[in-house]
Amino acid sequence: PKTDIVFLKVHKSASSTVMNILFRFGETHNLTFAFPQGGGFQLSYPQHFLARFVQGFSPRSPRRFNILCHHMRFLQPEVQKVVPSSAVYFSILRNPVQLMESSFVYYKGASAFSRVRSLEEFLSQPYRYYNPASGDRHYARNLMTFDFGFNPDGEVSPERVQLMLKAIEASFDFLLISEYFDESMVLLKEMLCWDLDSVVSFPLNTRDSSTKSPLPDSVVEKLKAWNWLDWEIYTHFNRTFWERIDRDIGRERMRREVRALRERQAELARTCLQGTGSVAPKDIKDSSLRPLQHGGARILGYNLKQGLAGELERTCRRLVTPELQYSSMLYKKQFPPQPP
């Protein structure tokens, strides 16, 4: 199994669930993580990544970390200073229309969104609310483009788009697609030579459907046009995703693998969870399993069955531990607090 990994955690793209998979794999195999300085949760985002943002990095000691997976704005020459040269690079993308709808609810306080009641209102006159010079503008336009390190307000010429796609292909071994999450996990398992249990998961950091509303077609078209660089990235890598599956796995085997993955997840859900799945934040009984609530979103979580024992309890708990709690726990394990 591959153990040196760079995961570019693109915002609002099921990336918290992928991060949980990496946390569990890293913990099980005693791997080291490139944590943000002081045990924070982002690598000085939204600045471009620098090696010195990582706890324990020093230019004088060539210490390398196995897994880099916290939020960052990608800059490969700096990333290469903190991970082994053999590292596998991957990321996950989401349809920019749904991504921006999610971003709007989640980052309601961002400057571009704070004065509007709806996405429709924002899109009717975006430049009335959107300021390309403001420090949090990226939440409101071409968020994937920004996370990959490019300018979200760059011109949209075919030449520039091609250069951007080529640069991403040169840096990343593969890109997953959140709309095909189970197929993505099968591909991840193949590319990293992992077993099935390493890629099982329960969806994390998902929001209650009461805050979701379908978008009219006119808004969808405006969203695509406003996020055109993201749209180009998404459509290109959605195509290469399926080309890779056809080449490396085949559709028939993919269907079998997805079925096996879903069966295993259903089995774990029956074993681990009270009820059939996720619950509203107010209904989570164990406060240590309550995810951070953000913006206008209601983030769901899980209740574990009572009376789970030993290793099984540990497995179940890890599957449902929210990102911030899990990250803090692993940080304390890797950098134990010094006794006074």
Coordinates of C-alpha atoms in Angstrom, one line a residue:
P1 CA 0.0 0.0 0.0
K2 CA 1.1 3.5 -0.8
T3 CA 1.7 5.6 2.4
D4 CA 3.0 8.9 1.1
I5 CA 0.1 11.0 0.1
V6 CA -0.8 14.6 -0.8
F7 CA -4.5 15.3 -0.8
L8 CA -5.6 18.7 -2.0
K9 CA -8.7 19.2 0.1
V10 CA -10.9 21.3 -2.2
H11 CA -13.7 23.1 -0.3
K12 CA -17.3 21.8 -0.2
S13 CA -16.5 18.6 -2.3
A14 CA -16.9 15.7 0.1
S15 CA -13.3 16.3 1.1
S16 CA -14.0 16.0 4.8
T17 CA -15.1 12.4 4.2
V18 CA -11.9 11.7 2.2
M19 CA -9.9 13.3 5.0
N20 CA -11.5 10.9 7.5
I21 CA -10.3 8.0 5.4
L22 CA -6.8 9.4 5.3
F23 CA -6.8 10.0 9.1
R24 CA -7.9 6.4 9.8
F25 CA -5.4 4.9 7.4
G26 CA -2.6 7.1 8.8
E27 CA -3.5 6.3 12.4
T28 CA -3.8 2.5 11.7
H29 CA -0.4 2.5 9.9
N30 CA 1.4 4.9 12.3
L31 CA 2.1 7.5 9.7
T32 CA 3.0 11.1 10.2
F33 CA 0.8 14.0 9.2
A34 CA 1.9 17.5 8.0
F35 CA -0.2 19.4 10.6
P36 CA -0.7 23.2 10.6
Q37 CA 1.5 25.1 13.0
G38 CA 0.2 24.9 16.6
G39 CA -2.4 22.3 15.7
G40 CA -4.7 24.5 13.7
F41 CA -7.0 23.2 11.0
Q42 CA -5.8 25.0 7.9
L43 CA -2.3 25.5 6.5
S44 CA -2.5 29.4 6.6
Y45 CA -5.3 29.3 4.0
P46 CA -6.1 31.4 1.9
Q47 CA -2.3 32.1 1.4
H48 CA -0.4 30.0 -1.0
F49 CA 1.1 27.0 0.9
L50 CA 4.6 27.4 2.3
A51 CA 6.6 24.6 3.9
R52 CA 7.0 26.7 7.1
F53 CA 3.3 26.5 7.8
V54 CA 3.8 22.9 8.8
Q55 CA 4.5 22.0 12.5
G56 CA 7.9 20.4 12.9
F57 CA 9.2 21.5 9.5
S58 CA 12.7 23.0 9.5
P59 CA 14.7 23.9 6.4
R60 CA 17.8 22.6 8.2
S61 CA 16.4 19.1 9.0
P62 CA 15.0 17.3 6.0
R63 CA 12.1 15.8 7.9
R64 CA 9.4 14.5 5.6
F65 CA 5.8 13.7 6.5
N66 CA 3.7 10.9 5.1
I67 CA 0.3 12.6 4.6
L68 CA -0.5 16.2 3.8
C69 CA -4.3 16.7 3.7
H70 CA -5.4 19.9 5.6
H71 CA -6.9 22.8 3.7
M72 CA -4.2 24.7 1.7
R73 CA -3.9 26.7 -1.4
F74 CA -1.7 24.5 -3.6
L75 CA 1.9 25.5 -4.4
Q76 CA 3.8 22.4 -5.5
P77 CA 7.5 23.5 -5.0
E78 CA 6.7 24.2 -1.3
V79 CA 4.6 21.0 -0.9
Q80 CA 7.6 19.0 -2.2
K81 CA 9.7 20.2 0.8
V82 CA 7.5 18.5 3.3
V83 CA 6.6 15.1 1.6
P84 CA 8.7 12.4 0.1
S85 CA 9.4 12.6 -3.6
S86 CA 7.4 9.3 -4.0
A87 CA 4.2 10.9 -2.7
V88 CA 1.0 10.3 -4.7
Y89 CA -1.0 13.5 -5.4
F90 CA -4.7 13.5 -5.7
S91 CA -7.7 15.8 -5.1
I92 CA -11.5 15.7 -5.5
L93 CA -13.8 18.0 -7.6
R94 CA -17.5 18.8 -7.5
N95 CA -19.9 20.3 -10.0
P96 CA -19.3 24.1 -9.6
V97 CA -23.1 24.8 -9.6
Q98 CA -23.7 22.7 -6.5
L99 CA -20.4 23.7 -5.1
M100 CA -21.3 27.4 -5.2
E101 CA -24.8 26.8 -3.8
S102 CA -23.1 25.0 -0.9
S103 CA -20.5 27.7 -0.5
F104 CA -23.2 30.4 -0.4
V105 CA -25.0 28.7 2.6
Y106 CA -21.8 27.7 4.4
Y107 CA -19.8 31.0 3.9
K108 CA -22.8 33.4 4.4
G109 CA -20.5 35.7 6.3
A110 CA -18.0 36.1 3.4
S111 CA -17.9 39.7 2.1
A112 CA -19.5 38.9 -1.3
F113 CA -22.5 37.1 0.2
S114 CA -23.1 39.1 3.4
R115 CA -25.4 41.7 1.8
V116 CA -27.6 39.4 -0.3
R117 CA -30.5 37.2 0.6
S118 CA -30.2 34.6 -2.2
L119 CA -27.8 33.4 -4.9
E120 CA -30.2 34.8 -7.5
E121 CA -29.8 38.3 -6.0
F122 CA -26.0 37.9 -6.0
L123 CA -25.9 36.7 -9.6
S124 CA -28.2 39.4 -10.9
Q125 CA -25.4 42.0 -10.3
P126 CA -22.3 40.1 -9.0
Y127 CA -19.9 43.0 -9.2
R128 CA -22.1 45.0 -6.9
Y129 CA -21.2 42.6 -4.1
Y130 CA -18.1 40.9 -5.3
N131 CA -14.8 42.7 -4.9
P132 CA -11.8 41.0 -6.6
A133 CA -9.5 42.7 -4.1
S134 CA -11.1 41.4 -0.9
G135 CA -9.3 38.6 1.0
D136 CA -12.3 36.2 1.1
R137 CA -13.5 36.7 -2.5
H138 CA -12.6 33.1 -3.5
Y139 CA -15.6 31.6 -1.6
A140 CA -17.8 33.4 -4.2
R141 CA -16.1 32.6 -7.5
N142 CA -14.1 29.7 -9.0
L143 CA -13.3 28.2 -5.6
M144 CA -11.6 25.1 -7.1
T145 CA -9.5 27.2 -9.4
F146 CA -8.3 29.2 -6.3
D147 CA -7.6 26.1 -4.2
F148 CA -5.5 24.7 -7.0
G149 CA -3.4 27.9 -6.7
F150 CA -4.7 29.8 -9.7
N151 CA -6.3 33.3 -10.1
P152 CA -10.1 32.9 -9.8
D153 CA -10.5 36.2 -11.7
G154 CA -8.1 35.3 -14.5
E155 CA -9.2 35.7 -18.1
V156 CA -11.1 32.8 -19.6
S157 CA -9.2 32.4 -22.9
P158 CA -8.9 28.8 -24.3
E159 CA -5.1 29.1 -24.1
R160 CA -5.2 30.0 -20.4
V161 CA -7.7 27.3 -19.6
Q162 CA -5.4 24.7 -21.4
L163 CA -2.4 25.9 -19.5
M164 CA -4.2 25.5 -16.2
L165 CA -5.5 22.0 -17.1
K166 CA -2.0 20.9 -18.2
A167 CA -0.5 22.3 -14.9
I168 CA -3.0 20.4 -12.8
E169 CA -2.4 17.2 -14.8
A170 CA 1.4 17.6 -14.4
S171 CA 1.0 18.0 -10.6
F172 CA -1.7 15.4 -9.7
D173 CA -1.7 11.7 -10.3
F174 CA -5.6 11.6 -10.4
L175 CA -8.7 13.6 -9.5
L176 CA -11.8 12.1 -8.0
I177 CA -15.4 13.3 -8.6
S178 CA -17.6 13.8 -5.6
E179 CA -20.8 13.1 -7.6
Y180 CA -19.4 9.6 -8.1
F181 CA -18.1 9.2 -4.6
D182 CA -18.3 5.4 -4.4
E183 CA -16.6 5.0 -7.8
S184 CA -14.0 7.5 -6.7
M185 CA -13.3 5.4 -3.6
V186 CA -12.8 2.3 -5.7
L187 CA -10.4 4.2 -7.9
L188 CA -8.6 5.5 -4.9
K189 CA -8.2 2.0 -3.5
E190 CA -6.8 0.9 -6.9
M191 CA -4.3 3.7 -7.2
L192 CA -3.0 3.4 -3.6
C193 CA -3.1 -0.4 -3.5
W194 CA -5.4 -0.3 -0.4
D195 CA -8.0 -2.8 0.8
L196 CA -11.7 -2.3 0.8
D197 CA -12.0 -1.5 4.5
S198 CA -9.5 1.4 4.1
V199 CA -11.9 3.3 1.9
V200 CA -15.2 2.7 3.6
S201 CA -16.8 5.8 5.1
F202 CA -19.9 7.5 6.4
P203 CA -20.6 10.9 4.8
L204 CA -19.2 13.7 7.1
N205 CA -19.7 17.4 7.1
T206 CA -23.0 17.1 5.1
R207 CA -25.8 19.4 5.7
D208 CA -29.4 18.9 6.5
S209 CA -31.6 18.9 3.3
S210 CA -33.8 21.6 4.9
T211 CA -31.2 24.2 3.9
K212 CA -31.0 22.9 0.3
S213 CA -33.2 24.2 -2.4
P214 CA -33.3 23.3 -6.2
L215 CA -31.9 26.1 -8.5
P216 CA -33.9 27.3 -11.5
D217 CA -32.3 26.6 -14.9
S218 CA -31.6 30.4 -15.5
V219 CA -29.6 30.5 -12.2
V220 CA -27.7 27.3 -13.2
E221 CA -26.5 28.9 -16.4
K222 CA -25.5 32.1 -14.7
L223 CA -23.6 30.1 -12.1
K224 CA -21.7 28.2 -14.8
A225 CA -20.8 31.4 -16.5
W226 CA -19.7 33.1 -13.3
N227 CA -17.5 30.0 -12.3
W228 CA -16.4 29.3 -15.9
L229 CA -12.8 28.3 -14.9
D230 CA -14.1 25.8 -12.3
W231 CA -16.5 24.5 -15.0
E232 CA -13.6 23.9 -17.4
I233 CA -11.7 22.1 -14.7
Y234 CA -14.7 20.0 -13.7
T235 CA -15.8 18.9 -17.2
H236 CA -12.3 18.0 -18.2
F237 CA -11.5 15.9 -15.2
N238 CA -14.9 14.3 -15.1
R239 CA -14.1 13.0 -18.6
T240 CA -10.6 11.8 -17.7
F241 CA -12.0 10.1 -14.6
W242 CA -14.2 7.8 -16.7
E243 CA -11.5 7.3 -19.2
R244 CA -9.2 6.1 -16.4
I245 CA -11.9 3.8 -15.1
D246 CA -12.4 2.3 -18.6
R247 CA -8.7 1.9 -19.0
D248 CA -7.7 0.6 -15.5
I249 CA -10.7 -1.1 -14.1
G250 CA -13.5 -1.5 -16.6
R251 CA -17.2 -0.7 -16.0
E252 CA -18.2 -4.3 -15.1
R253 CA -15.6 -4.7 -12.4
M254 CA -16.3 -1.1 -11.2
R255 CA -20.0 -2.1 -10.7
R256 CA -19.0 -5.2 -8.7
E257 CA -16.5 -3.2 -6.6
V258 CA -19.0 -0.4 -5.9
R259 CA -21.6 -3.0 -4.8
A260 CA -19.1 -4.6 -2.4
L261 CA -18.2 -1.2 -1.0
R262 CA -21.9 -0.3 -0.4
E263 CA -22.6 -3.6 1.2
R264 CA -19.7 -3.2 3.5
Q265 CA -20.8 0.3 4.4
A266 CA -24.3 -0.8 5.1
E267 CA -23.0 -3.6 7.3
L268 CA -20.9 -1.2 9.3
A269 CA -23.9 1.2 9.6
R270 CA -26.0 -1.6 11.1
T271 CA -23.1 -2.6 13.4
C272 CA -22.1 0.9 14.5
L273 CA -25.0 3.4 14.3
Q274 CA -28.1 4.0 16.2
G275 CA -31.0 4.4 13.8
T276 CA -30.4 4.4 10.0
G277 CA -27.9 7.1 9.6
S278 CA -27.1 10.8 10.2
V279 CA -29.0 13.0 12.7
A280 CA -29.5 16.7 13.3
P281 CA -26.8 18.4 15.5
K282 CA -29.3 18.7 18.5
D283 CA -29.9 15.0 18.4
I284 CA -26.2 13.9 18.7
K285 CA -25.9 12.5 22.3
D286 CA -22.1 12.4 22.5
S287 CA -20.8 16.0 22.4
S288 CA -17.4 14.8 21.3
L289 CA -19.0 13.6 18.0
R290 CA -20.8 16.9 17.3
P291 CA -19.5 18.6 14.1
L292 CA -18.7 22.3 14.0
Q293 CA -21.8 24.3 12.8
H294 CA -20.9 26.9 10.3
G295 CA -22.8 29.7 8.5
G296 CA -26.4 29.0 7.6
A297 CA -25.8 25.2 7.3
R298 CA -27.0 22.6 9.7
I299 CA -24.2 20.0 9.8
L300 CA -25.3 16.4 10.5
G301 CA -23.6 13.8 12.7
Y302 CA -24.1 10.4 14.1
N303 CA -24.9 8.4 17.3
L304 CA -23.1 5.2 18.0
K305 CA -24.8 2.2 19.4
Q306 CA -24.4 1.6 23.1
G307 CA -22.3 -1.3 24.4
L308 CA -19.8 -1.6 21.5
A309 CA -16.7 -3.2 22.8
G310 CA -13.0 -2.7 22.4
E311 CA -11.6 -2.7 18.8
L312 CA -15.1 -2.5 17.3
E313 CA -16.0 0.6 19.3
R314 CA -12.8 2.2 18.2
T315 CA -13.4 1.4 14.5
C316 CA -17.0 2.7 14.7
R317 CA -16.0 5.9 16.6
R318 CA -13.2 6.7 14.1
L319 CA -15.7 6.4 11.2
V320 CA -18.0 9.1 12.7
T321 CA -15.5 11.4 14.5
P322 CA -15.7 14.9 12.9
E323 CA -12.7 16.4 11.2
L324 CA -11.7 19.0 13.8
Q325 CA -11.9 16.6 16.7
Y326 CA -10.0 13.8 14.8
S327 CA -7.3 16.3 13.7
S328 CA -6.8 17.5 17.2
M329 CA -6.5 14.0 18.6
L330 CA -3.9 13.0 16.0
Y331 CA -2.0 16.2 16.5
K332 CA -1.7 15.5 20.2
K333 CA -0.5 12.0 19.5
Q334 CA 2.2 13.2 17.1
F335 CA 3.2 16.2 19.2
P336 CA 2.5 15.1 22.8
P337 CA 2.2 18.2 25.1
Q338 CA 5.5 18.7 27.0
P339 CA 5.1 18.3 30.8
P340 CA 5.7 21.6 32.6

